[in-house]
CSV table of C-alpha atoms in Angstrom, one decimal:
chain,number,residue,atom,x,y,z
A,1,ASN,CA,-15.3,4.2,-32.8
A,2,ALA,CA,-15.1,5.4,-28.9
A,3,ASN,CA,-16.6,2.5,-27.8
A,4,ALA,CA,-14.8,-0.8,-30.0
A,5,LEU,CA,-13.3,-3.8,-28.9
A,6,ILE,CA,-10.3,-5.0,-30.2
A,7,SER,CA,-10.3,-9.3,-30.3
A,8,PRO,CA,-7.6,-11.7,-30.1
A,9,PHE,CA,-5.4,-11.7,-33.0
A,10,THR,CA,-2.0,-12.6,-33.6
A,11,GLY,CA,0.3,-10.1,-35.6
A,12,SER,CA,1.2,-5.7,-35.2
A,13,VAL,CA,-1.7,-3.0,-35.5
A,14,ASP,CA,-0.5,-0.3,-37.8
A,15,VAL,CA,-2.3,3.0,-37.1
A,16,ASP,CA,-1.7,6.0,-39.0
A,17,GLY,CA,2.0,4.7,-40.4
A,18,PHE,CA,3.1,3.0,-36.5
A,19,ASP,CA,3.6,-0.2,-35.6
A,20,LEU,CA,1.4,-0.7,-31.9
A,21,THR,CA,4.9,-1.9,-30.6
A,22,ASP,CA,6.8,1.0,-31.7
A,23,ILE,CA,4.3,3.6,-29.8
A,24,ASP,CA,5.4,5.6,-26.7
A,25,GLU,CA,2.0,5.4,-25.0
A,26,VAL,CA,-1.7,4.7,-25.4
A,27,GLU,CA,-4.8,7.2,-24.0
A,28,PHE,CA,-7.2,5.4,-22.0
A,29,ARG,CA,-10.8,7.6,-21.2
A,30,ASP,CA,-12.6,6.6,-18.0
A,31,ALA,CA,-15.0,3.8,-18.6
A,32,ALA,CA,-18.3,4.3,-19.2
A,33,ALA,CA,-20.4,1.5,-20.6
A,34,ASN,CA,-19.2,-1.9,-18.7
A,35,ALA,CA,-16.7,-0.5,-16.6
A,36,THR,CA,-17.0,-4.2,-14.7
A,37,ALA,CA,-16.7,-6.1,-17.7
A,38,ALA,CA,-13.8,-9.2,-16.8
A,39,GLY,CA,-10.1,-8.9,-18.4
A,40,ARG,CA,-11.0,-6.0,-19.7
A,41,LEU,CA,-7.6,-2.5,-19.2
A,42,ARG,CA,-9.0,0.5,-18.8
A,43,ARG,CA,-8.9,3.4,-16.7
A,44,ASN,CA,-10.8,4.0,-14.0
A,45,ALA,CA,-10.9,7.0,-11.6
A,46,GLY,CA,-7.0,8.1,-13.3
A,47,ARG,CA,-5.9,4.4,-12.9
A,48,LEU,CA,-5.1,1.6,-14.4
A,49,THR,CA,-7.3,-1.6,-14.1
A,50,TYR,CA,-8.6,-4.8,-15.2
A,51,TYR,CA,-11.3,-6.3,-13.9
A,52,ALA,CA,-11.0,-9.9,-12.5
A,53,SER,CA,-14.3,-11.0,-10.4
A,54,ALA,CA,-16.3,-8.2,-10.9
A,55,VAL,CA,-13.4,-6.3,-8.6
A,56,ALA,CA,-11.3,-3.5,-9.9
A,57,GLN,CA,-7.8,-4.6,-10.0
A,58,VAL,CA,-5.2,-1.8,-10.3
A,59,VAL,CA,-2.1,-2.5,-12.3
A,60,GLY,CA,0.8,-1.9,-10.4
A,61,GLY,CA,2.5,1.0,-9.0
A,62,VAL,CA,1.2,3.4,-6.3
A,63,LEU,CA,-2.5,2.6,-4.4
A,64,THR,CA,-2.0,5.2,-2.3
A,65,VAL,CA,0.3,8.2,-0.4
A,66,ASP,CA,-1.4,10.1,2.4
A,67,THR,CA,1.0,13.0,3.8
A,68,THR,CA,-1.1,14.0,6.2
A,69,ALA,CA,-0.2,13.6,9.7
A,70,VAL,CA,-1.6,12.3,12.9
A,71,GLY,CA,-0.1,12.0,16.0
A,72,THR,CA,-1.7,10.4,19.4
A,73,LEU,CA,-3.5,11.6,22.1
A,74,GLY,CA,-3.1,11.1,25.4
A,75,ALA,CA,-2.5,7.3,27.0
A,76,GLY,CA,-3.6,4.8,25.4
A,77,GLU,CA,-2.7,3.0,21.9
A,78,ASP,CA,-4.5,5.2,18.4
A,79,ASP,CA,-4.1,5.3,15.0
A,80,LEU,CA,-2.5,7.4,13.2
A,81,ILE,CA,-3.0,7.6,9.3
A,82,THR,CA,-5.0,4.6,8.0
A,83,TYR,CA,-5.4,3.3,4.7
A,84,ALA,CA,-8.5,0.5,3.0
A,85,LEU,CA,-6.4,-2.0,0.7
A,86,PRO,CA,-9.6,-2.2,-2.1
A,87,ALA,CA,-10.9,-6.4,-1.6
A,88,SER,CA,-9.4,-8.9,-3.9
A,89,THR,CA,-6.1,-6.7,-4.7
A,90,LEU,CA,-4.2,-9.8,-3.3
A,91,SER,CA,-6.0,-11.9,-5.6
A,92,VAL,CA,-3.1,-13.6,-7.2
A,93,LEU,CA,-0.4,-16.2,-5.5
A,94,ASN,CA,2.8,-14.3,-5.1
A,95,ARG,CA,1.0,-11.1,-5.8
A,96,GLY,CA,2.3,-8.4,-3.1
A,97,ILE,CA,2.2,-5.1,-1.6
A,98,ARG,CA,4.6,-2.6,0.0
A,99,ILE,CA,3.7,-0.8,3.1
A,100,THR,CA,6.1,2.3,3.4
A,101,ALA,CA,5.3,4.4,6.5
A,102,TRP,CA,7.2,7.7,8.8
A,103,GLY,CA,7.6,10.1,11.4
A,104,SER,CA,8.7,11.3,14.5
A,105,ASN,CA,9.0,11.1,18.3
A,106,GLN,CA,7.9,13.9,20.6
A,107,ALA,CA,11.4,15.1,22.5
A,108,ASN,CA,10.2,13.9,26.0
A,109,ALA,CA,10.9,10.5,27.8
A,110,ASN,CA,7.7,9.3,27.7
A,111,ALA,CA,7.3,5.5,26.6
A,112,LYS,CA,6.1,4.5,23.6
A,113,THR,CA,5.2,2.1,20.9
A,114,ILE,CA,5.3,2.2,17.5
A,115,LYS,CA,3.4,-1.1,15.7
A,116,LEU,CA,2.0,-1.8,11.7
A,117,TYR,CA,-1.0,-3.7,11.1
A,118,PHE,CA,-2.1,-5.2,7.7
A,119,GLY,CA,-5.8,-5.8,8.9
A,120,THR,CA,-6.2,-7.5,12.2
A,121,ALA,CA,-2.5,-9.4,11.8
A,122,ASN,CA,0.6,-6.7,13.5
A,123,LEU,CA,3.0,-7.1,10.8
A,124,TYR,CA,5.2,-5.1,13.8
A,125,ASN,CA,5.3,-4.2,17.1
A,126,SER,CA,8.6,-1.9,18.2
A,127,SER,CA,7.5,-2.9,22.2
A,128,SER,CA,6.7,0.3,24.7
A,129,VAL,CA,11.3,2.0,24.7
A,130,VAL,CA,11.7,5.5,25.1
A,131,MET,CA,12.1,7.6,22.1
A,132,ASN,CA,13.4,10.9,22.8
A,133,ASN,CA,13.6,13.2,19.7
A,134,THR,CA,13.5,10.7,16.7
A,135,LYS,CA,12.7,10.3,14.1
A,136,TRP,CA,11.5,6.5,12.6
A,137,ARG,CA,9.9,4.6,9.6
A,138,VAL,CA,8.7,1.3,8.8
A,139,THR,CA,8.2,-0.7,5.8
A,140,ALA,CA,6.7,-4.5,5.3
A,141,GLU,CA,6.1,-6.0,1.8
A,142,VAL,CA,2.9,-8.4,2.4
A,143,TYR,CA,2.7,-11.2,-0.5
A,144,ARG,CA,-0.1,-13.5,-0.8
A,145,THR,CA,0.9,-17.5,-0.5
A,146,GLY,CA,-2.7,-18.6,-0.9
A,147,VAL,CA,-6.8,-18.5,0.2
A,148,ALA,CA,-7.0,-16.3,3.4
A,149,GLY,CA,-3.1,-16.3,3.2
A,150,GLN,CA,0.0,-13.9,3.4
A,151,ASP,CA,4.0,-14.1,4.3
A,152,PHE,CA,5.2,-11.1,5.2
A,153,GLY,CA,8.9,-8.8,6.3
A,154,ALA,CA,9.0,-5.7,7.7
A,155,VAL,CA,12.1,-3.5,9.3
A,156,LEU,CA,11.4,-0.4,11.6
A,157,LEU,CA,14.7,2.3,11.2
A,158,GLU,CA,14.3,4.8,14.4
A,159,GLY,CA,17.1,7.0,15.2
A,160,SER,CA,18.0,10.8,15.7
A,161,PRO,CA,19.3,12.0,12.3
A,162,PRO,CA,22.2,12.4,10.5
A,163,THR,CA,23.1,9.3,11.9
A,164,GLY,CA,22.5,6.6,14.7
A,165,ALA,CA,19.6,4.6,14.5
A,166,ALA,CA,17.7,1.3,16.0
A,167,ASN,CA,16.6,-1.5,13.9
A,168,GLY,CA,14.0,-3.7,13.9
A,169,VAL,CA,13.0,-7.1,11.7
A,170,ASN,CA,10.4,-8.9,12.0
A,171,SER,CA,8.7,-11.6,9.8
A,172,GLY,CA,6.0,-14.1,9.8
A,173,THR,CA,2.8,-15.0,8.3
A,174,ALA,CA,-1.1,-14.1,8.2
A,175,THR,CA,-4.1,-15.2,7.3
A,176,GLN,CA,-6.2,-12.9,6.2
A,177,ASP,CA,-9.5,-12.6,4.3
A,178,GLU,CA,-7.8,-11.0,1.0
A,179,THR,CA,-11.7,-11.1,-0.9
A,180,THR,CA,-12.3,-7.8,1.7
A,181,ALA,CA,-10.9,-4.6,2.4
A,182,LEU,CA,-8.2,-4.6,4.7
A,183,THR,CA,-7.3,-1.7,6.5
A,184,ILE,CA,-3.4,-1.3,6.5
A,185,LYS,CA,-2.5,1.7,9.8
A,186,CYS,CA,0.1,2.6,11.4
A,187,THR,CA,-0.9,2.6,15.5
A,188,GLY,CA,0.8,5.1,18.2
A,189,GLU,CA,1.1,4.6,21.8
A,190,GLY,CA,2.6,7.4,24.5
A,191,THR,CA,1.2,9.6,27.7
A,192,ALA,CA,1.2,12.6,25.8
A,193,ASN,CA,-0.3,14.0,22.6
A,194,ASN,CA,1.6,13.6,19.7
A,195,ASP,CA,4.9,11.4,21.6
A,196,VAL,CA,4.6,9.7,18.6
A,197,VAL,CA,3.1,11.4,15.1
A,198,GLN,CA,3.1,9.7,12.1
A,199,GLU,CA,4.1,12.6,9.3
A,200,GLY,CA,3.0,9.8,5.8
A,201,LEU,CA,2.5,6.2,4.3
A,202,LEU,CA,2.1,4.6,0.9
A,203,VAL,CA,2.1,1.5,-0.3
A,204,GLU,CA,2.6,0.2,-3.3
A,205,LEU,CA,1.8,-2.8,-5.8
A,206,LEU,CA,4.4,-5.0,-6.8
A,207,ASN,CA,2.9,-6.7,-9.0
C-alpha cells in the first residue's frame, strides 16, 4: 500500500523472507500526501528528510555543491558563491555544518581580501594582503550551542601549489537566528576584476 505506515513496535519485520535488519537499502518515493507530517522519514526532492516543526530536515550528508566560478568586480567587497541554509537546519543542540570553499587569486601585486560568512557572522577574514597568483581554501565548522547561539572554528590555507602555503585560523561564537534561512557565502575584495575568484563551495550537515 503506497500510503501505509508501520506503527511503532519492537522486534523485526520479515519481507519476502528477508529480515529488515539485513536488507541493503530501502527505496523512498517523494512524498505527496501529508508531506509535512512531523517525525516522518521520507524522500523529498531527491533527499532523505524527516520533518520537525513543519520544516524538512535533511538527514546528514551534502547540502549543496556549487562549482560555478564567481570573481570580484573592480574595487570593494563582492559576494562570490552564496548558499541559503534552510531555516531550522540547526534545530538540535550540537548539530553542525561544515563549510568548504576554494578558489584562486589573480597574478598581480594587488592587495586582496577573502572572507567567509555564516549569516552576518564573519567566520574568517584574511585581511588585506598581497596574494599573487596563488590558490586558497577555507573551511569552517559551525555547531549550535543554544537558541540563536553557535560555536565555530575556521582555517584558511593560501599559497602556490604544489608547495608553500600561508595558514590562518579563527574561532569564536555567533548569534545567528537558526529559525530563519541563513546565507553562507565567501566575499572577495581587490582592485581589478577577478582579483579573487571562488571556484567552489561545499556545505555538509554533520549530525
